[in-house]
Amino acid sequence: MQAIAQPSLYDGHTTTVENHELFSQDNLENSEVSRVKSVLQRELNDFSINKSNDELIKQSELVGTMFRSRIKELTEAKNFLESQLEKTNQEISSVEDSLHQLKEALRNKEAPMKVATTRFAVRSKRPNVELTRDSVHTGLWTEINHIAQTQETLKDQIASAEETLHKLMANKNRLQTDIGIKKKSIQIDEQQCLRLRKTLHWRGYRPAGI
């Protein structure tokens, strides 16, 4: 009967208890080092994320303050322009009334001028020596000249008033345009940009499980 070979206590595939313990200890130490490095790396990542979020929050608050300051400036500028527009409209109304009165005054000079020139023309038909430069002749001539001068003065005033009215109307259009631009800018900054920013909330990072 053939004998069964017995394994040797010093088989090359075996190791000593001391080596096994050293191997296990190395594994434990390496595992602990890896774990500590992982914890440190995670803490560093958490710090970087939180720092980044803090910076974003501060920048967001700064930009929000800038938006509100700009909206305030635009609103004040718009209110000032609206005040100027109201004054301009009042001035336009005043000039229009004055222009109406000037034109009415000019029309009122037409009848007296017609009467004076007609009388002067009729008296110019007096015969012979009766066609003298008497006080009536001189008076009619003076009256005609006075009315004519008054008419020219009124025409100049009408022209000046119309020019003033034209400039006021142009200024009114510029004010209305500028006010429209300011209103649109306020609407964009206040109702679109700020409203959109209010929907964004920067939240500090928190590691999972905390």
Coordinates of C-alpha atoms in Angstrom, one line a residue:
M1 CA 0.0 0.0 0.0
Q2 CA 1.4 3.4 -1.1
A3 CA 2.1 6.0 1.5
I4 CA 0.4 9.4 1.3
A5 CA 2.8 12.3 1.1
Q6 CA 2.5 14.6 4.1
P7 CA 2.7 18.5 3.6
S8 CA 5.9 20.0 4.9
L9 CA 5.8 22.6 7.7
Y10 CA 8.1 24.7 5.6
D11 CA 6.3 24.5 2.3
G12 CA 7.3 27.5 0.1
H13 CA 3.6 28.5 -0.2
T14 CA 3.3 29.2 3.4
T15 CA 4.4 32.2 5.6
T16 CA 5.2 32.8 9.2
V17 CA 2.8 34.3 11.7
E18 CA 5.2 37.2 12.0
N19 CA 5.1 37.9 8.3
H20 CA 1.4 37.6 8.3
E21 CA 1.0 40.0 11.1
L22 CA 3.4 42.5 9.4
F23 CA 1.5 42.2 6.2
S24 CA -1.8 42.8 8.0
Q25 CA -0.3 45.7 9.9
D26 CA 0.9 47.3 6.6
N27 CA -2.5 46.9 5.1
L28 CA -4.1 48.5 8.1
E29 CA -1.6 51.4 8.1
N30 CA -2.0 51.9 4.3
S31 CA -5.8 51.8 4.7
E32 CA -5.7 54.3 7.5
V33 CA -3.4 56.6 5.5
S34 CA -5.7 56.4 2.5
R35 CA -8.7 57.0 4.7
V36 CA -7.1 60.1 6.3
K37 CA -6.1 61.4 2.9
S38 CA -9.7 60.9 1.7
V39 CA -11.1 62.8 4.7
L40 CA -8.6 65.6 4.2
Q41 CA -9.3 65.8 0.5
R42 CA -13.1 65.8 1.1
E43 CA -12.7 68.6 3.7
L44 CA -10.6 70.5 1.3
N45 CA -13.2 70.1 -1.4
D46 CA -16.0 71.1 1.0
F47 CA -14.0 74.2 2.0
S48 CA -13.4 75.2 -1.6
I49 CA -17.1 74.7 -2.5
N50 CA -18.3 76.7 0.5
K51 CA -15.7 79.5 -0.2
S52 CA -16.8 79.6 -3.8
N53 CA -20.5 79.8 -2.7
D54 CA -19.7 82.6 -0.2
E55 CA -17.9 84.5 -2.9
L56 CA -20.9 84.1 -5.2
I57 CA -23.3 85.2 -2.5
K58 CA -21.2 88.4 -1.8
Q59 CA -21.0 89.1 -5.6
S60 CA -24.7 88.5 -6.0
E61 CA -25.5 90.9 -3.1
L62 CA -23.1 93.5 -4.6
V63 CA -24.6 93.3 -8.0
G64 CA -28.1 93.5 -6.4
T65 CA -27.1 96.7 -4.6
M66 CA -25.8 98.1 -7.9
F67 CA -29.0 97.2 -9.6
R68 CA -31.1 99.0 -7.0
S69 CA -28.8 102.0 -7.0
R70 CA -29.0 102.2 -10.8
I71 CA -32.9 101.9 -10.7
K72 CA -33.0 104.7 -8.1
E73 CA -30.9 106.9 -10.4
L74 CA -33.0 106.1 -13.4
T75 CA -36.2 106.8 -11.5
E76 CA -35.0 110.1 -10.2
A77 CA -33.9 111.1 -13.7
K78 CA -37.3 110.0 -15.1
N79 CA -39.1 112.0 -12.4
F80 CA -37.1 115.1 -13.2
L81 CA -37.7 114.7 -16.9
E82 CA -41.4 114.3 -16.3
S83 CA -41.4 117.5 -14.2
Q84 CA -39.6 119.3 -17.1
L85 CA -42.2 117.9 -19.5
E86 CA -45.0 119.3 -17.4
K87 CA -43.4 122.7 -17.3
T88 CA -42.8 122.5 -21.1
N89 CA -46.4 121.6 -21.7
Q90 CA -47.5 124.6 -19.6
E91 CA -45.1 126.9 -21.5
I92 CA -46.4 125.5 -24.8
S93 CA -50.0 126.3 -23.7
S94 CA -49.0 129.8 -22.7
V95 CA -47.2 130.4 -26.0
E96 CA -50.2 129.1 -28.0
D97 CA -52.5 131.4 -26.1
S98 CA -50.2 134.3 -26.8
L99 CA -49.9 133.4 -30.4
H100 CA -53.7 133.3 -30.7
Q101 CA -54.0 136.7 -29.1
L102 CA -51.3 138.1 -31.5
K103 CA -53.0 136.8 -34.5
E104 CA -56.3 138.1 -33.3
A105 CA -54.8 141.5 -32.7
L106 CA -53.3 141.5 -36.2
R107 CA -56.7 140.6 -37.7
N108 CA -58.3 143.5 -35.7
K109 CA -55.9 145.9 -37.4
E110 CA -57.2 145.1 -40.9
A111 CA -60.5 147.0 -40.6
P112 CA -59.0 150.2 -39.2
M113 CA -56.3 150.1 -41.9
K114 CA -58.9 149.6 -44.6
V115 CA -60.9 152.6 -43.3
A116 CA -57.9 154.8 -43.0
T117 CA -56.5 154.0 -46.4
T118 CA -60.0 154.4 -48.0
R119 CA -60.5 157.8 -46.4
F120 CA -57.0 158.8 -47.5
A121 CA -57.7 157.7 -51.1
V122 CA -61.0 159.5 -51.2
R123 CA -59.6 162.8 -49.9
S124 CA -56.8 162.4 -52.5
K125 CA -59.5 163.0 -55.2
R126 CA -60.2 166.5 -54.0
P127 CA -60.0 169.0 -56.9
N128 CA -57.3 171.6 -57.4
V129 CA -56.3 173.7 -54.5
E130 CA -58.6 171.7 -52.2
L131 CA -56.0 168.9 -52.3
T132 CA -54.0 170.3 -49.5
R133 CA -51.9 168.8 -46.8
D134 CA -54.1 169.9 -44.0
S135 CA -54.4 168.5 -40.5
V136 CA -56.8 165.8 -41.7
H137 CA -54.5 164.7 -44.4
T138 CA -51.6 164.6 -42.0
G139 CA -53.7 162.8 -39.4
L140 CA -54.8 160.1 -41.8
W141 CA -51.2 159.6 -43.1
T142 CA -50.0 159.3 -39.5
E143 CA -52.8 156.8 -38.6
I144 CA -52.0 154.7 -41.7
N145 CA -48.3 154.6 -40.8
H146 CA -49.0 153.8 -37.1
I147 CA -51.3 151.0 -38.0
A148 CA -48.8 149.6 -40.5
Q149 CA -46.0 149.8 -38.0
T150 CA -48.2 148.0 -35.5
Q151 CA -49.0 145.3 -38.0
E152 CA -45.3 144.8 -38.7
T153 CA -44.6 144.6 -35.0
L154 CA -47.3 142.0 -34.5
K155 CA -46.0 140.0 -37.5
D156 CA -42.5 140.0 -35.9
Q157 CA -44.0 138.9 -32.6
I158 CA -46.0 136.2 -34.3
A159 CA -42.9 134.9 -36.1
S160 CA -41.0 134.9 -32.8
A161 CA -43.8 133.1 -30.9
E162 CA -44.0 130.5 -33.7
E163 CA -40.3 129.9 -33.5
T164 CA -40.5 129.6 -29.8
L165 CA -43.4 127.2 -30.1
H166 CA -41.5 125.1 -32.6
K167 CA -38.5 124.8 -30.2
L168 CA -40.8 123.9 -27.3
M169 CA -42.4 121.2 -29.3
A170 CA -39.0 119.8 -30.4
N171 CA -37.9 119.9 -26.7
K172 CA -41.2 118.2 -25.7
N173 CA -40.5 115.4 -28.2
R174 CA -37.0 114.9 -26.9
L175 CA -38.2 114.8 -23.3
Q176 CA -40.9 112.2 -24.2
T177 CA -38.4 110.1 -26.0
D178 CA -35.9 110.2 -23.1
I179 CA -38.7 109.4 -20.6
G180 CA -39.7 106.4 -22.7
I181 CA -36.1 105.2 -22.7
K182 CA -35.8 105.6 -18.9
K183 CA -39.1 103.8 -18.4
K184 CA -37.9 100.9 -20.6
S185 CA -34.6 100.7 -18.8
I186 CA -36.3 100.7 -15.4
Q187 CA -38.7 97.9 -16.6
I188 CA -35.8 95.8 -17.8
D189 CA -33.6 96.2 -14.7
E190 CA -36.5 96.0 -12.2
Q191 CA -39.1 93.7 -13.6
Q192 CA -36.8 91.4 -15.6
C193 CA -33.2 91.4 -14.2
L194 CA -34.0 91.8 -10.5
R195 CA -37.0 89.5 -10.6
L196 CA -34.9 86.8 -12.3
R197 CA -32.1 87.3 -9.8
K198 CA -34.6 86.8 -6.9
T199 CA -35.3 83.3 -8.2
L200 CA -31.6 82.4 -7.8
H201 CA -30.6 81.2 -4.3
W202 CA -26.9 80.5 -3.6
R203 CA -26.9 77.8 -1.0
G204 CA -23.7 76.8 0.9
Y205 CA -22.5 73.2 0.1
R206 CA -23.1 70.6 2.8
P207 CA -21.4 67.2 2.6
A208 CA -23.8 64.3 2.2
G209 CA -25.0 62.8 5.4
I210 CA -24.6 66.1 7.4

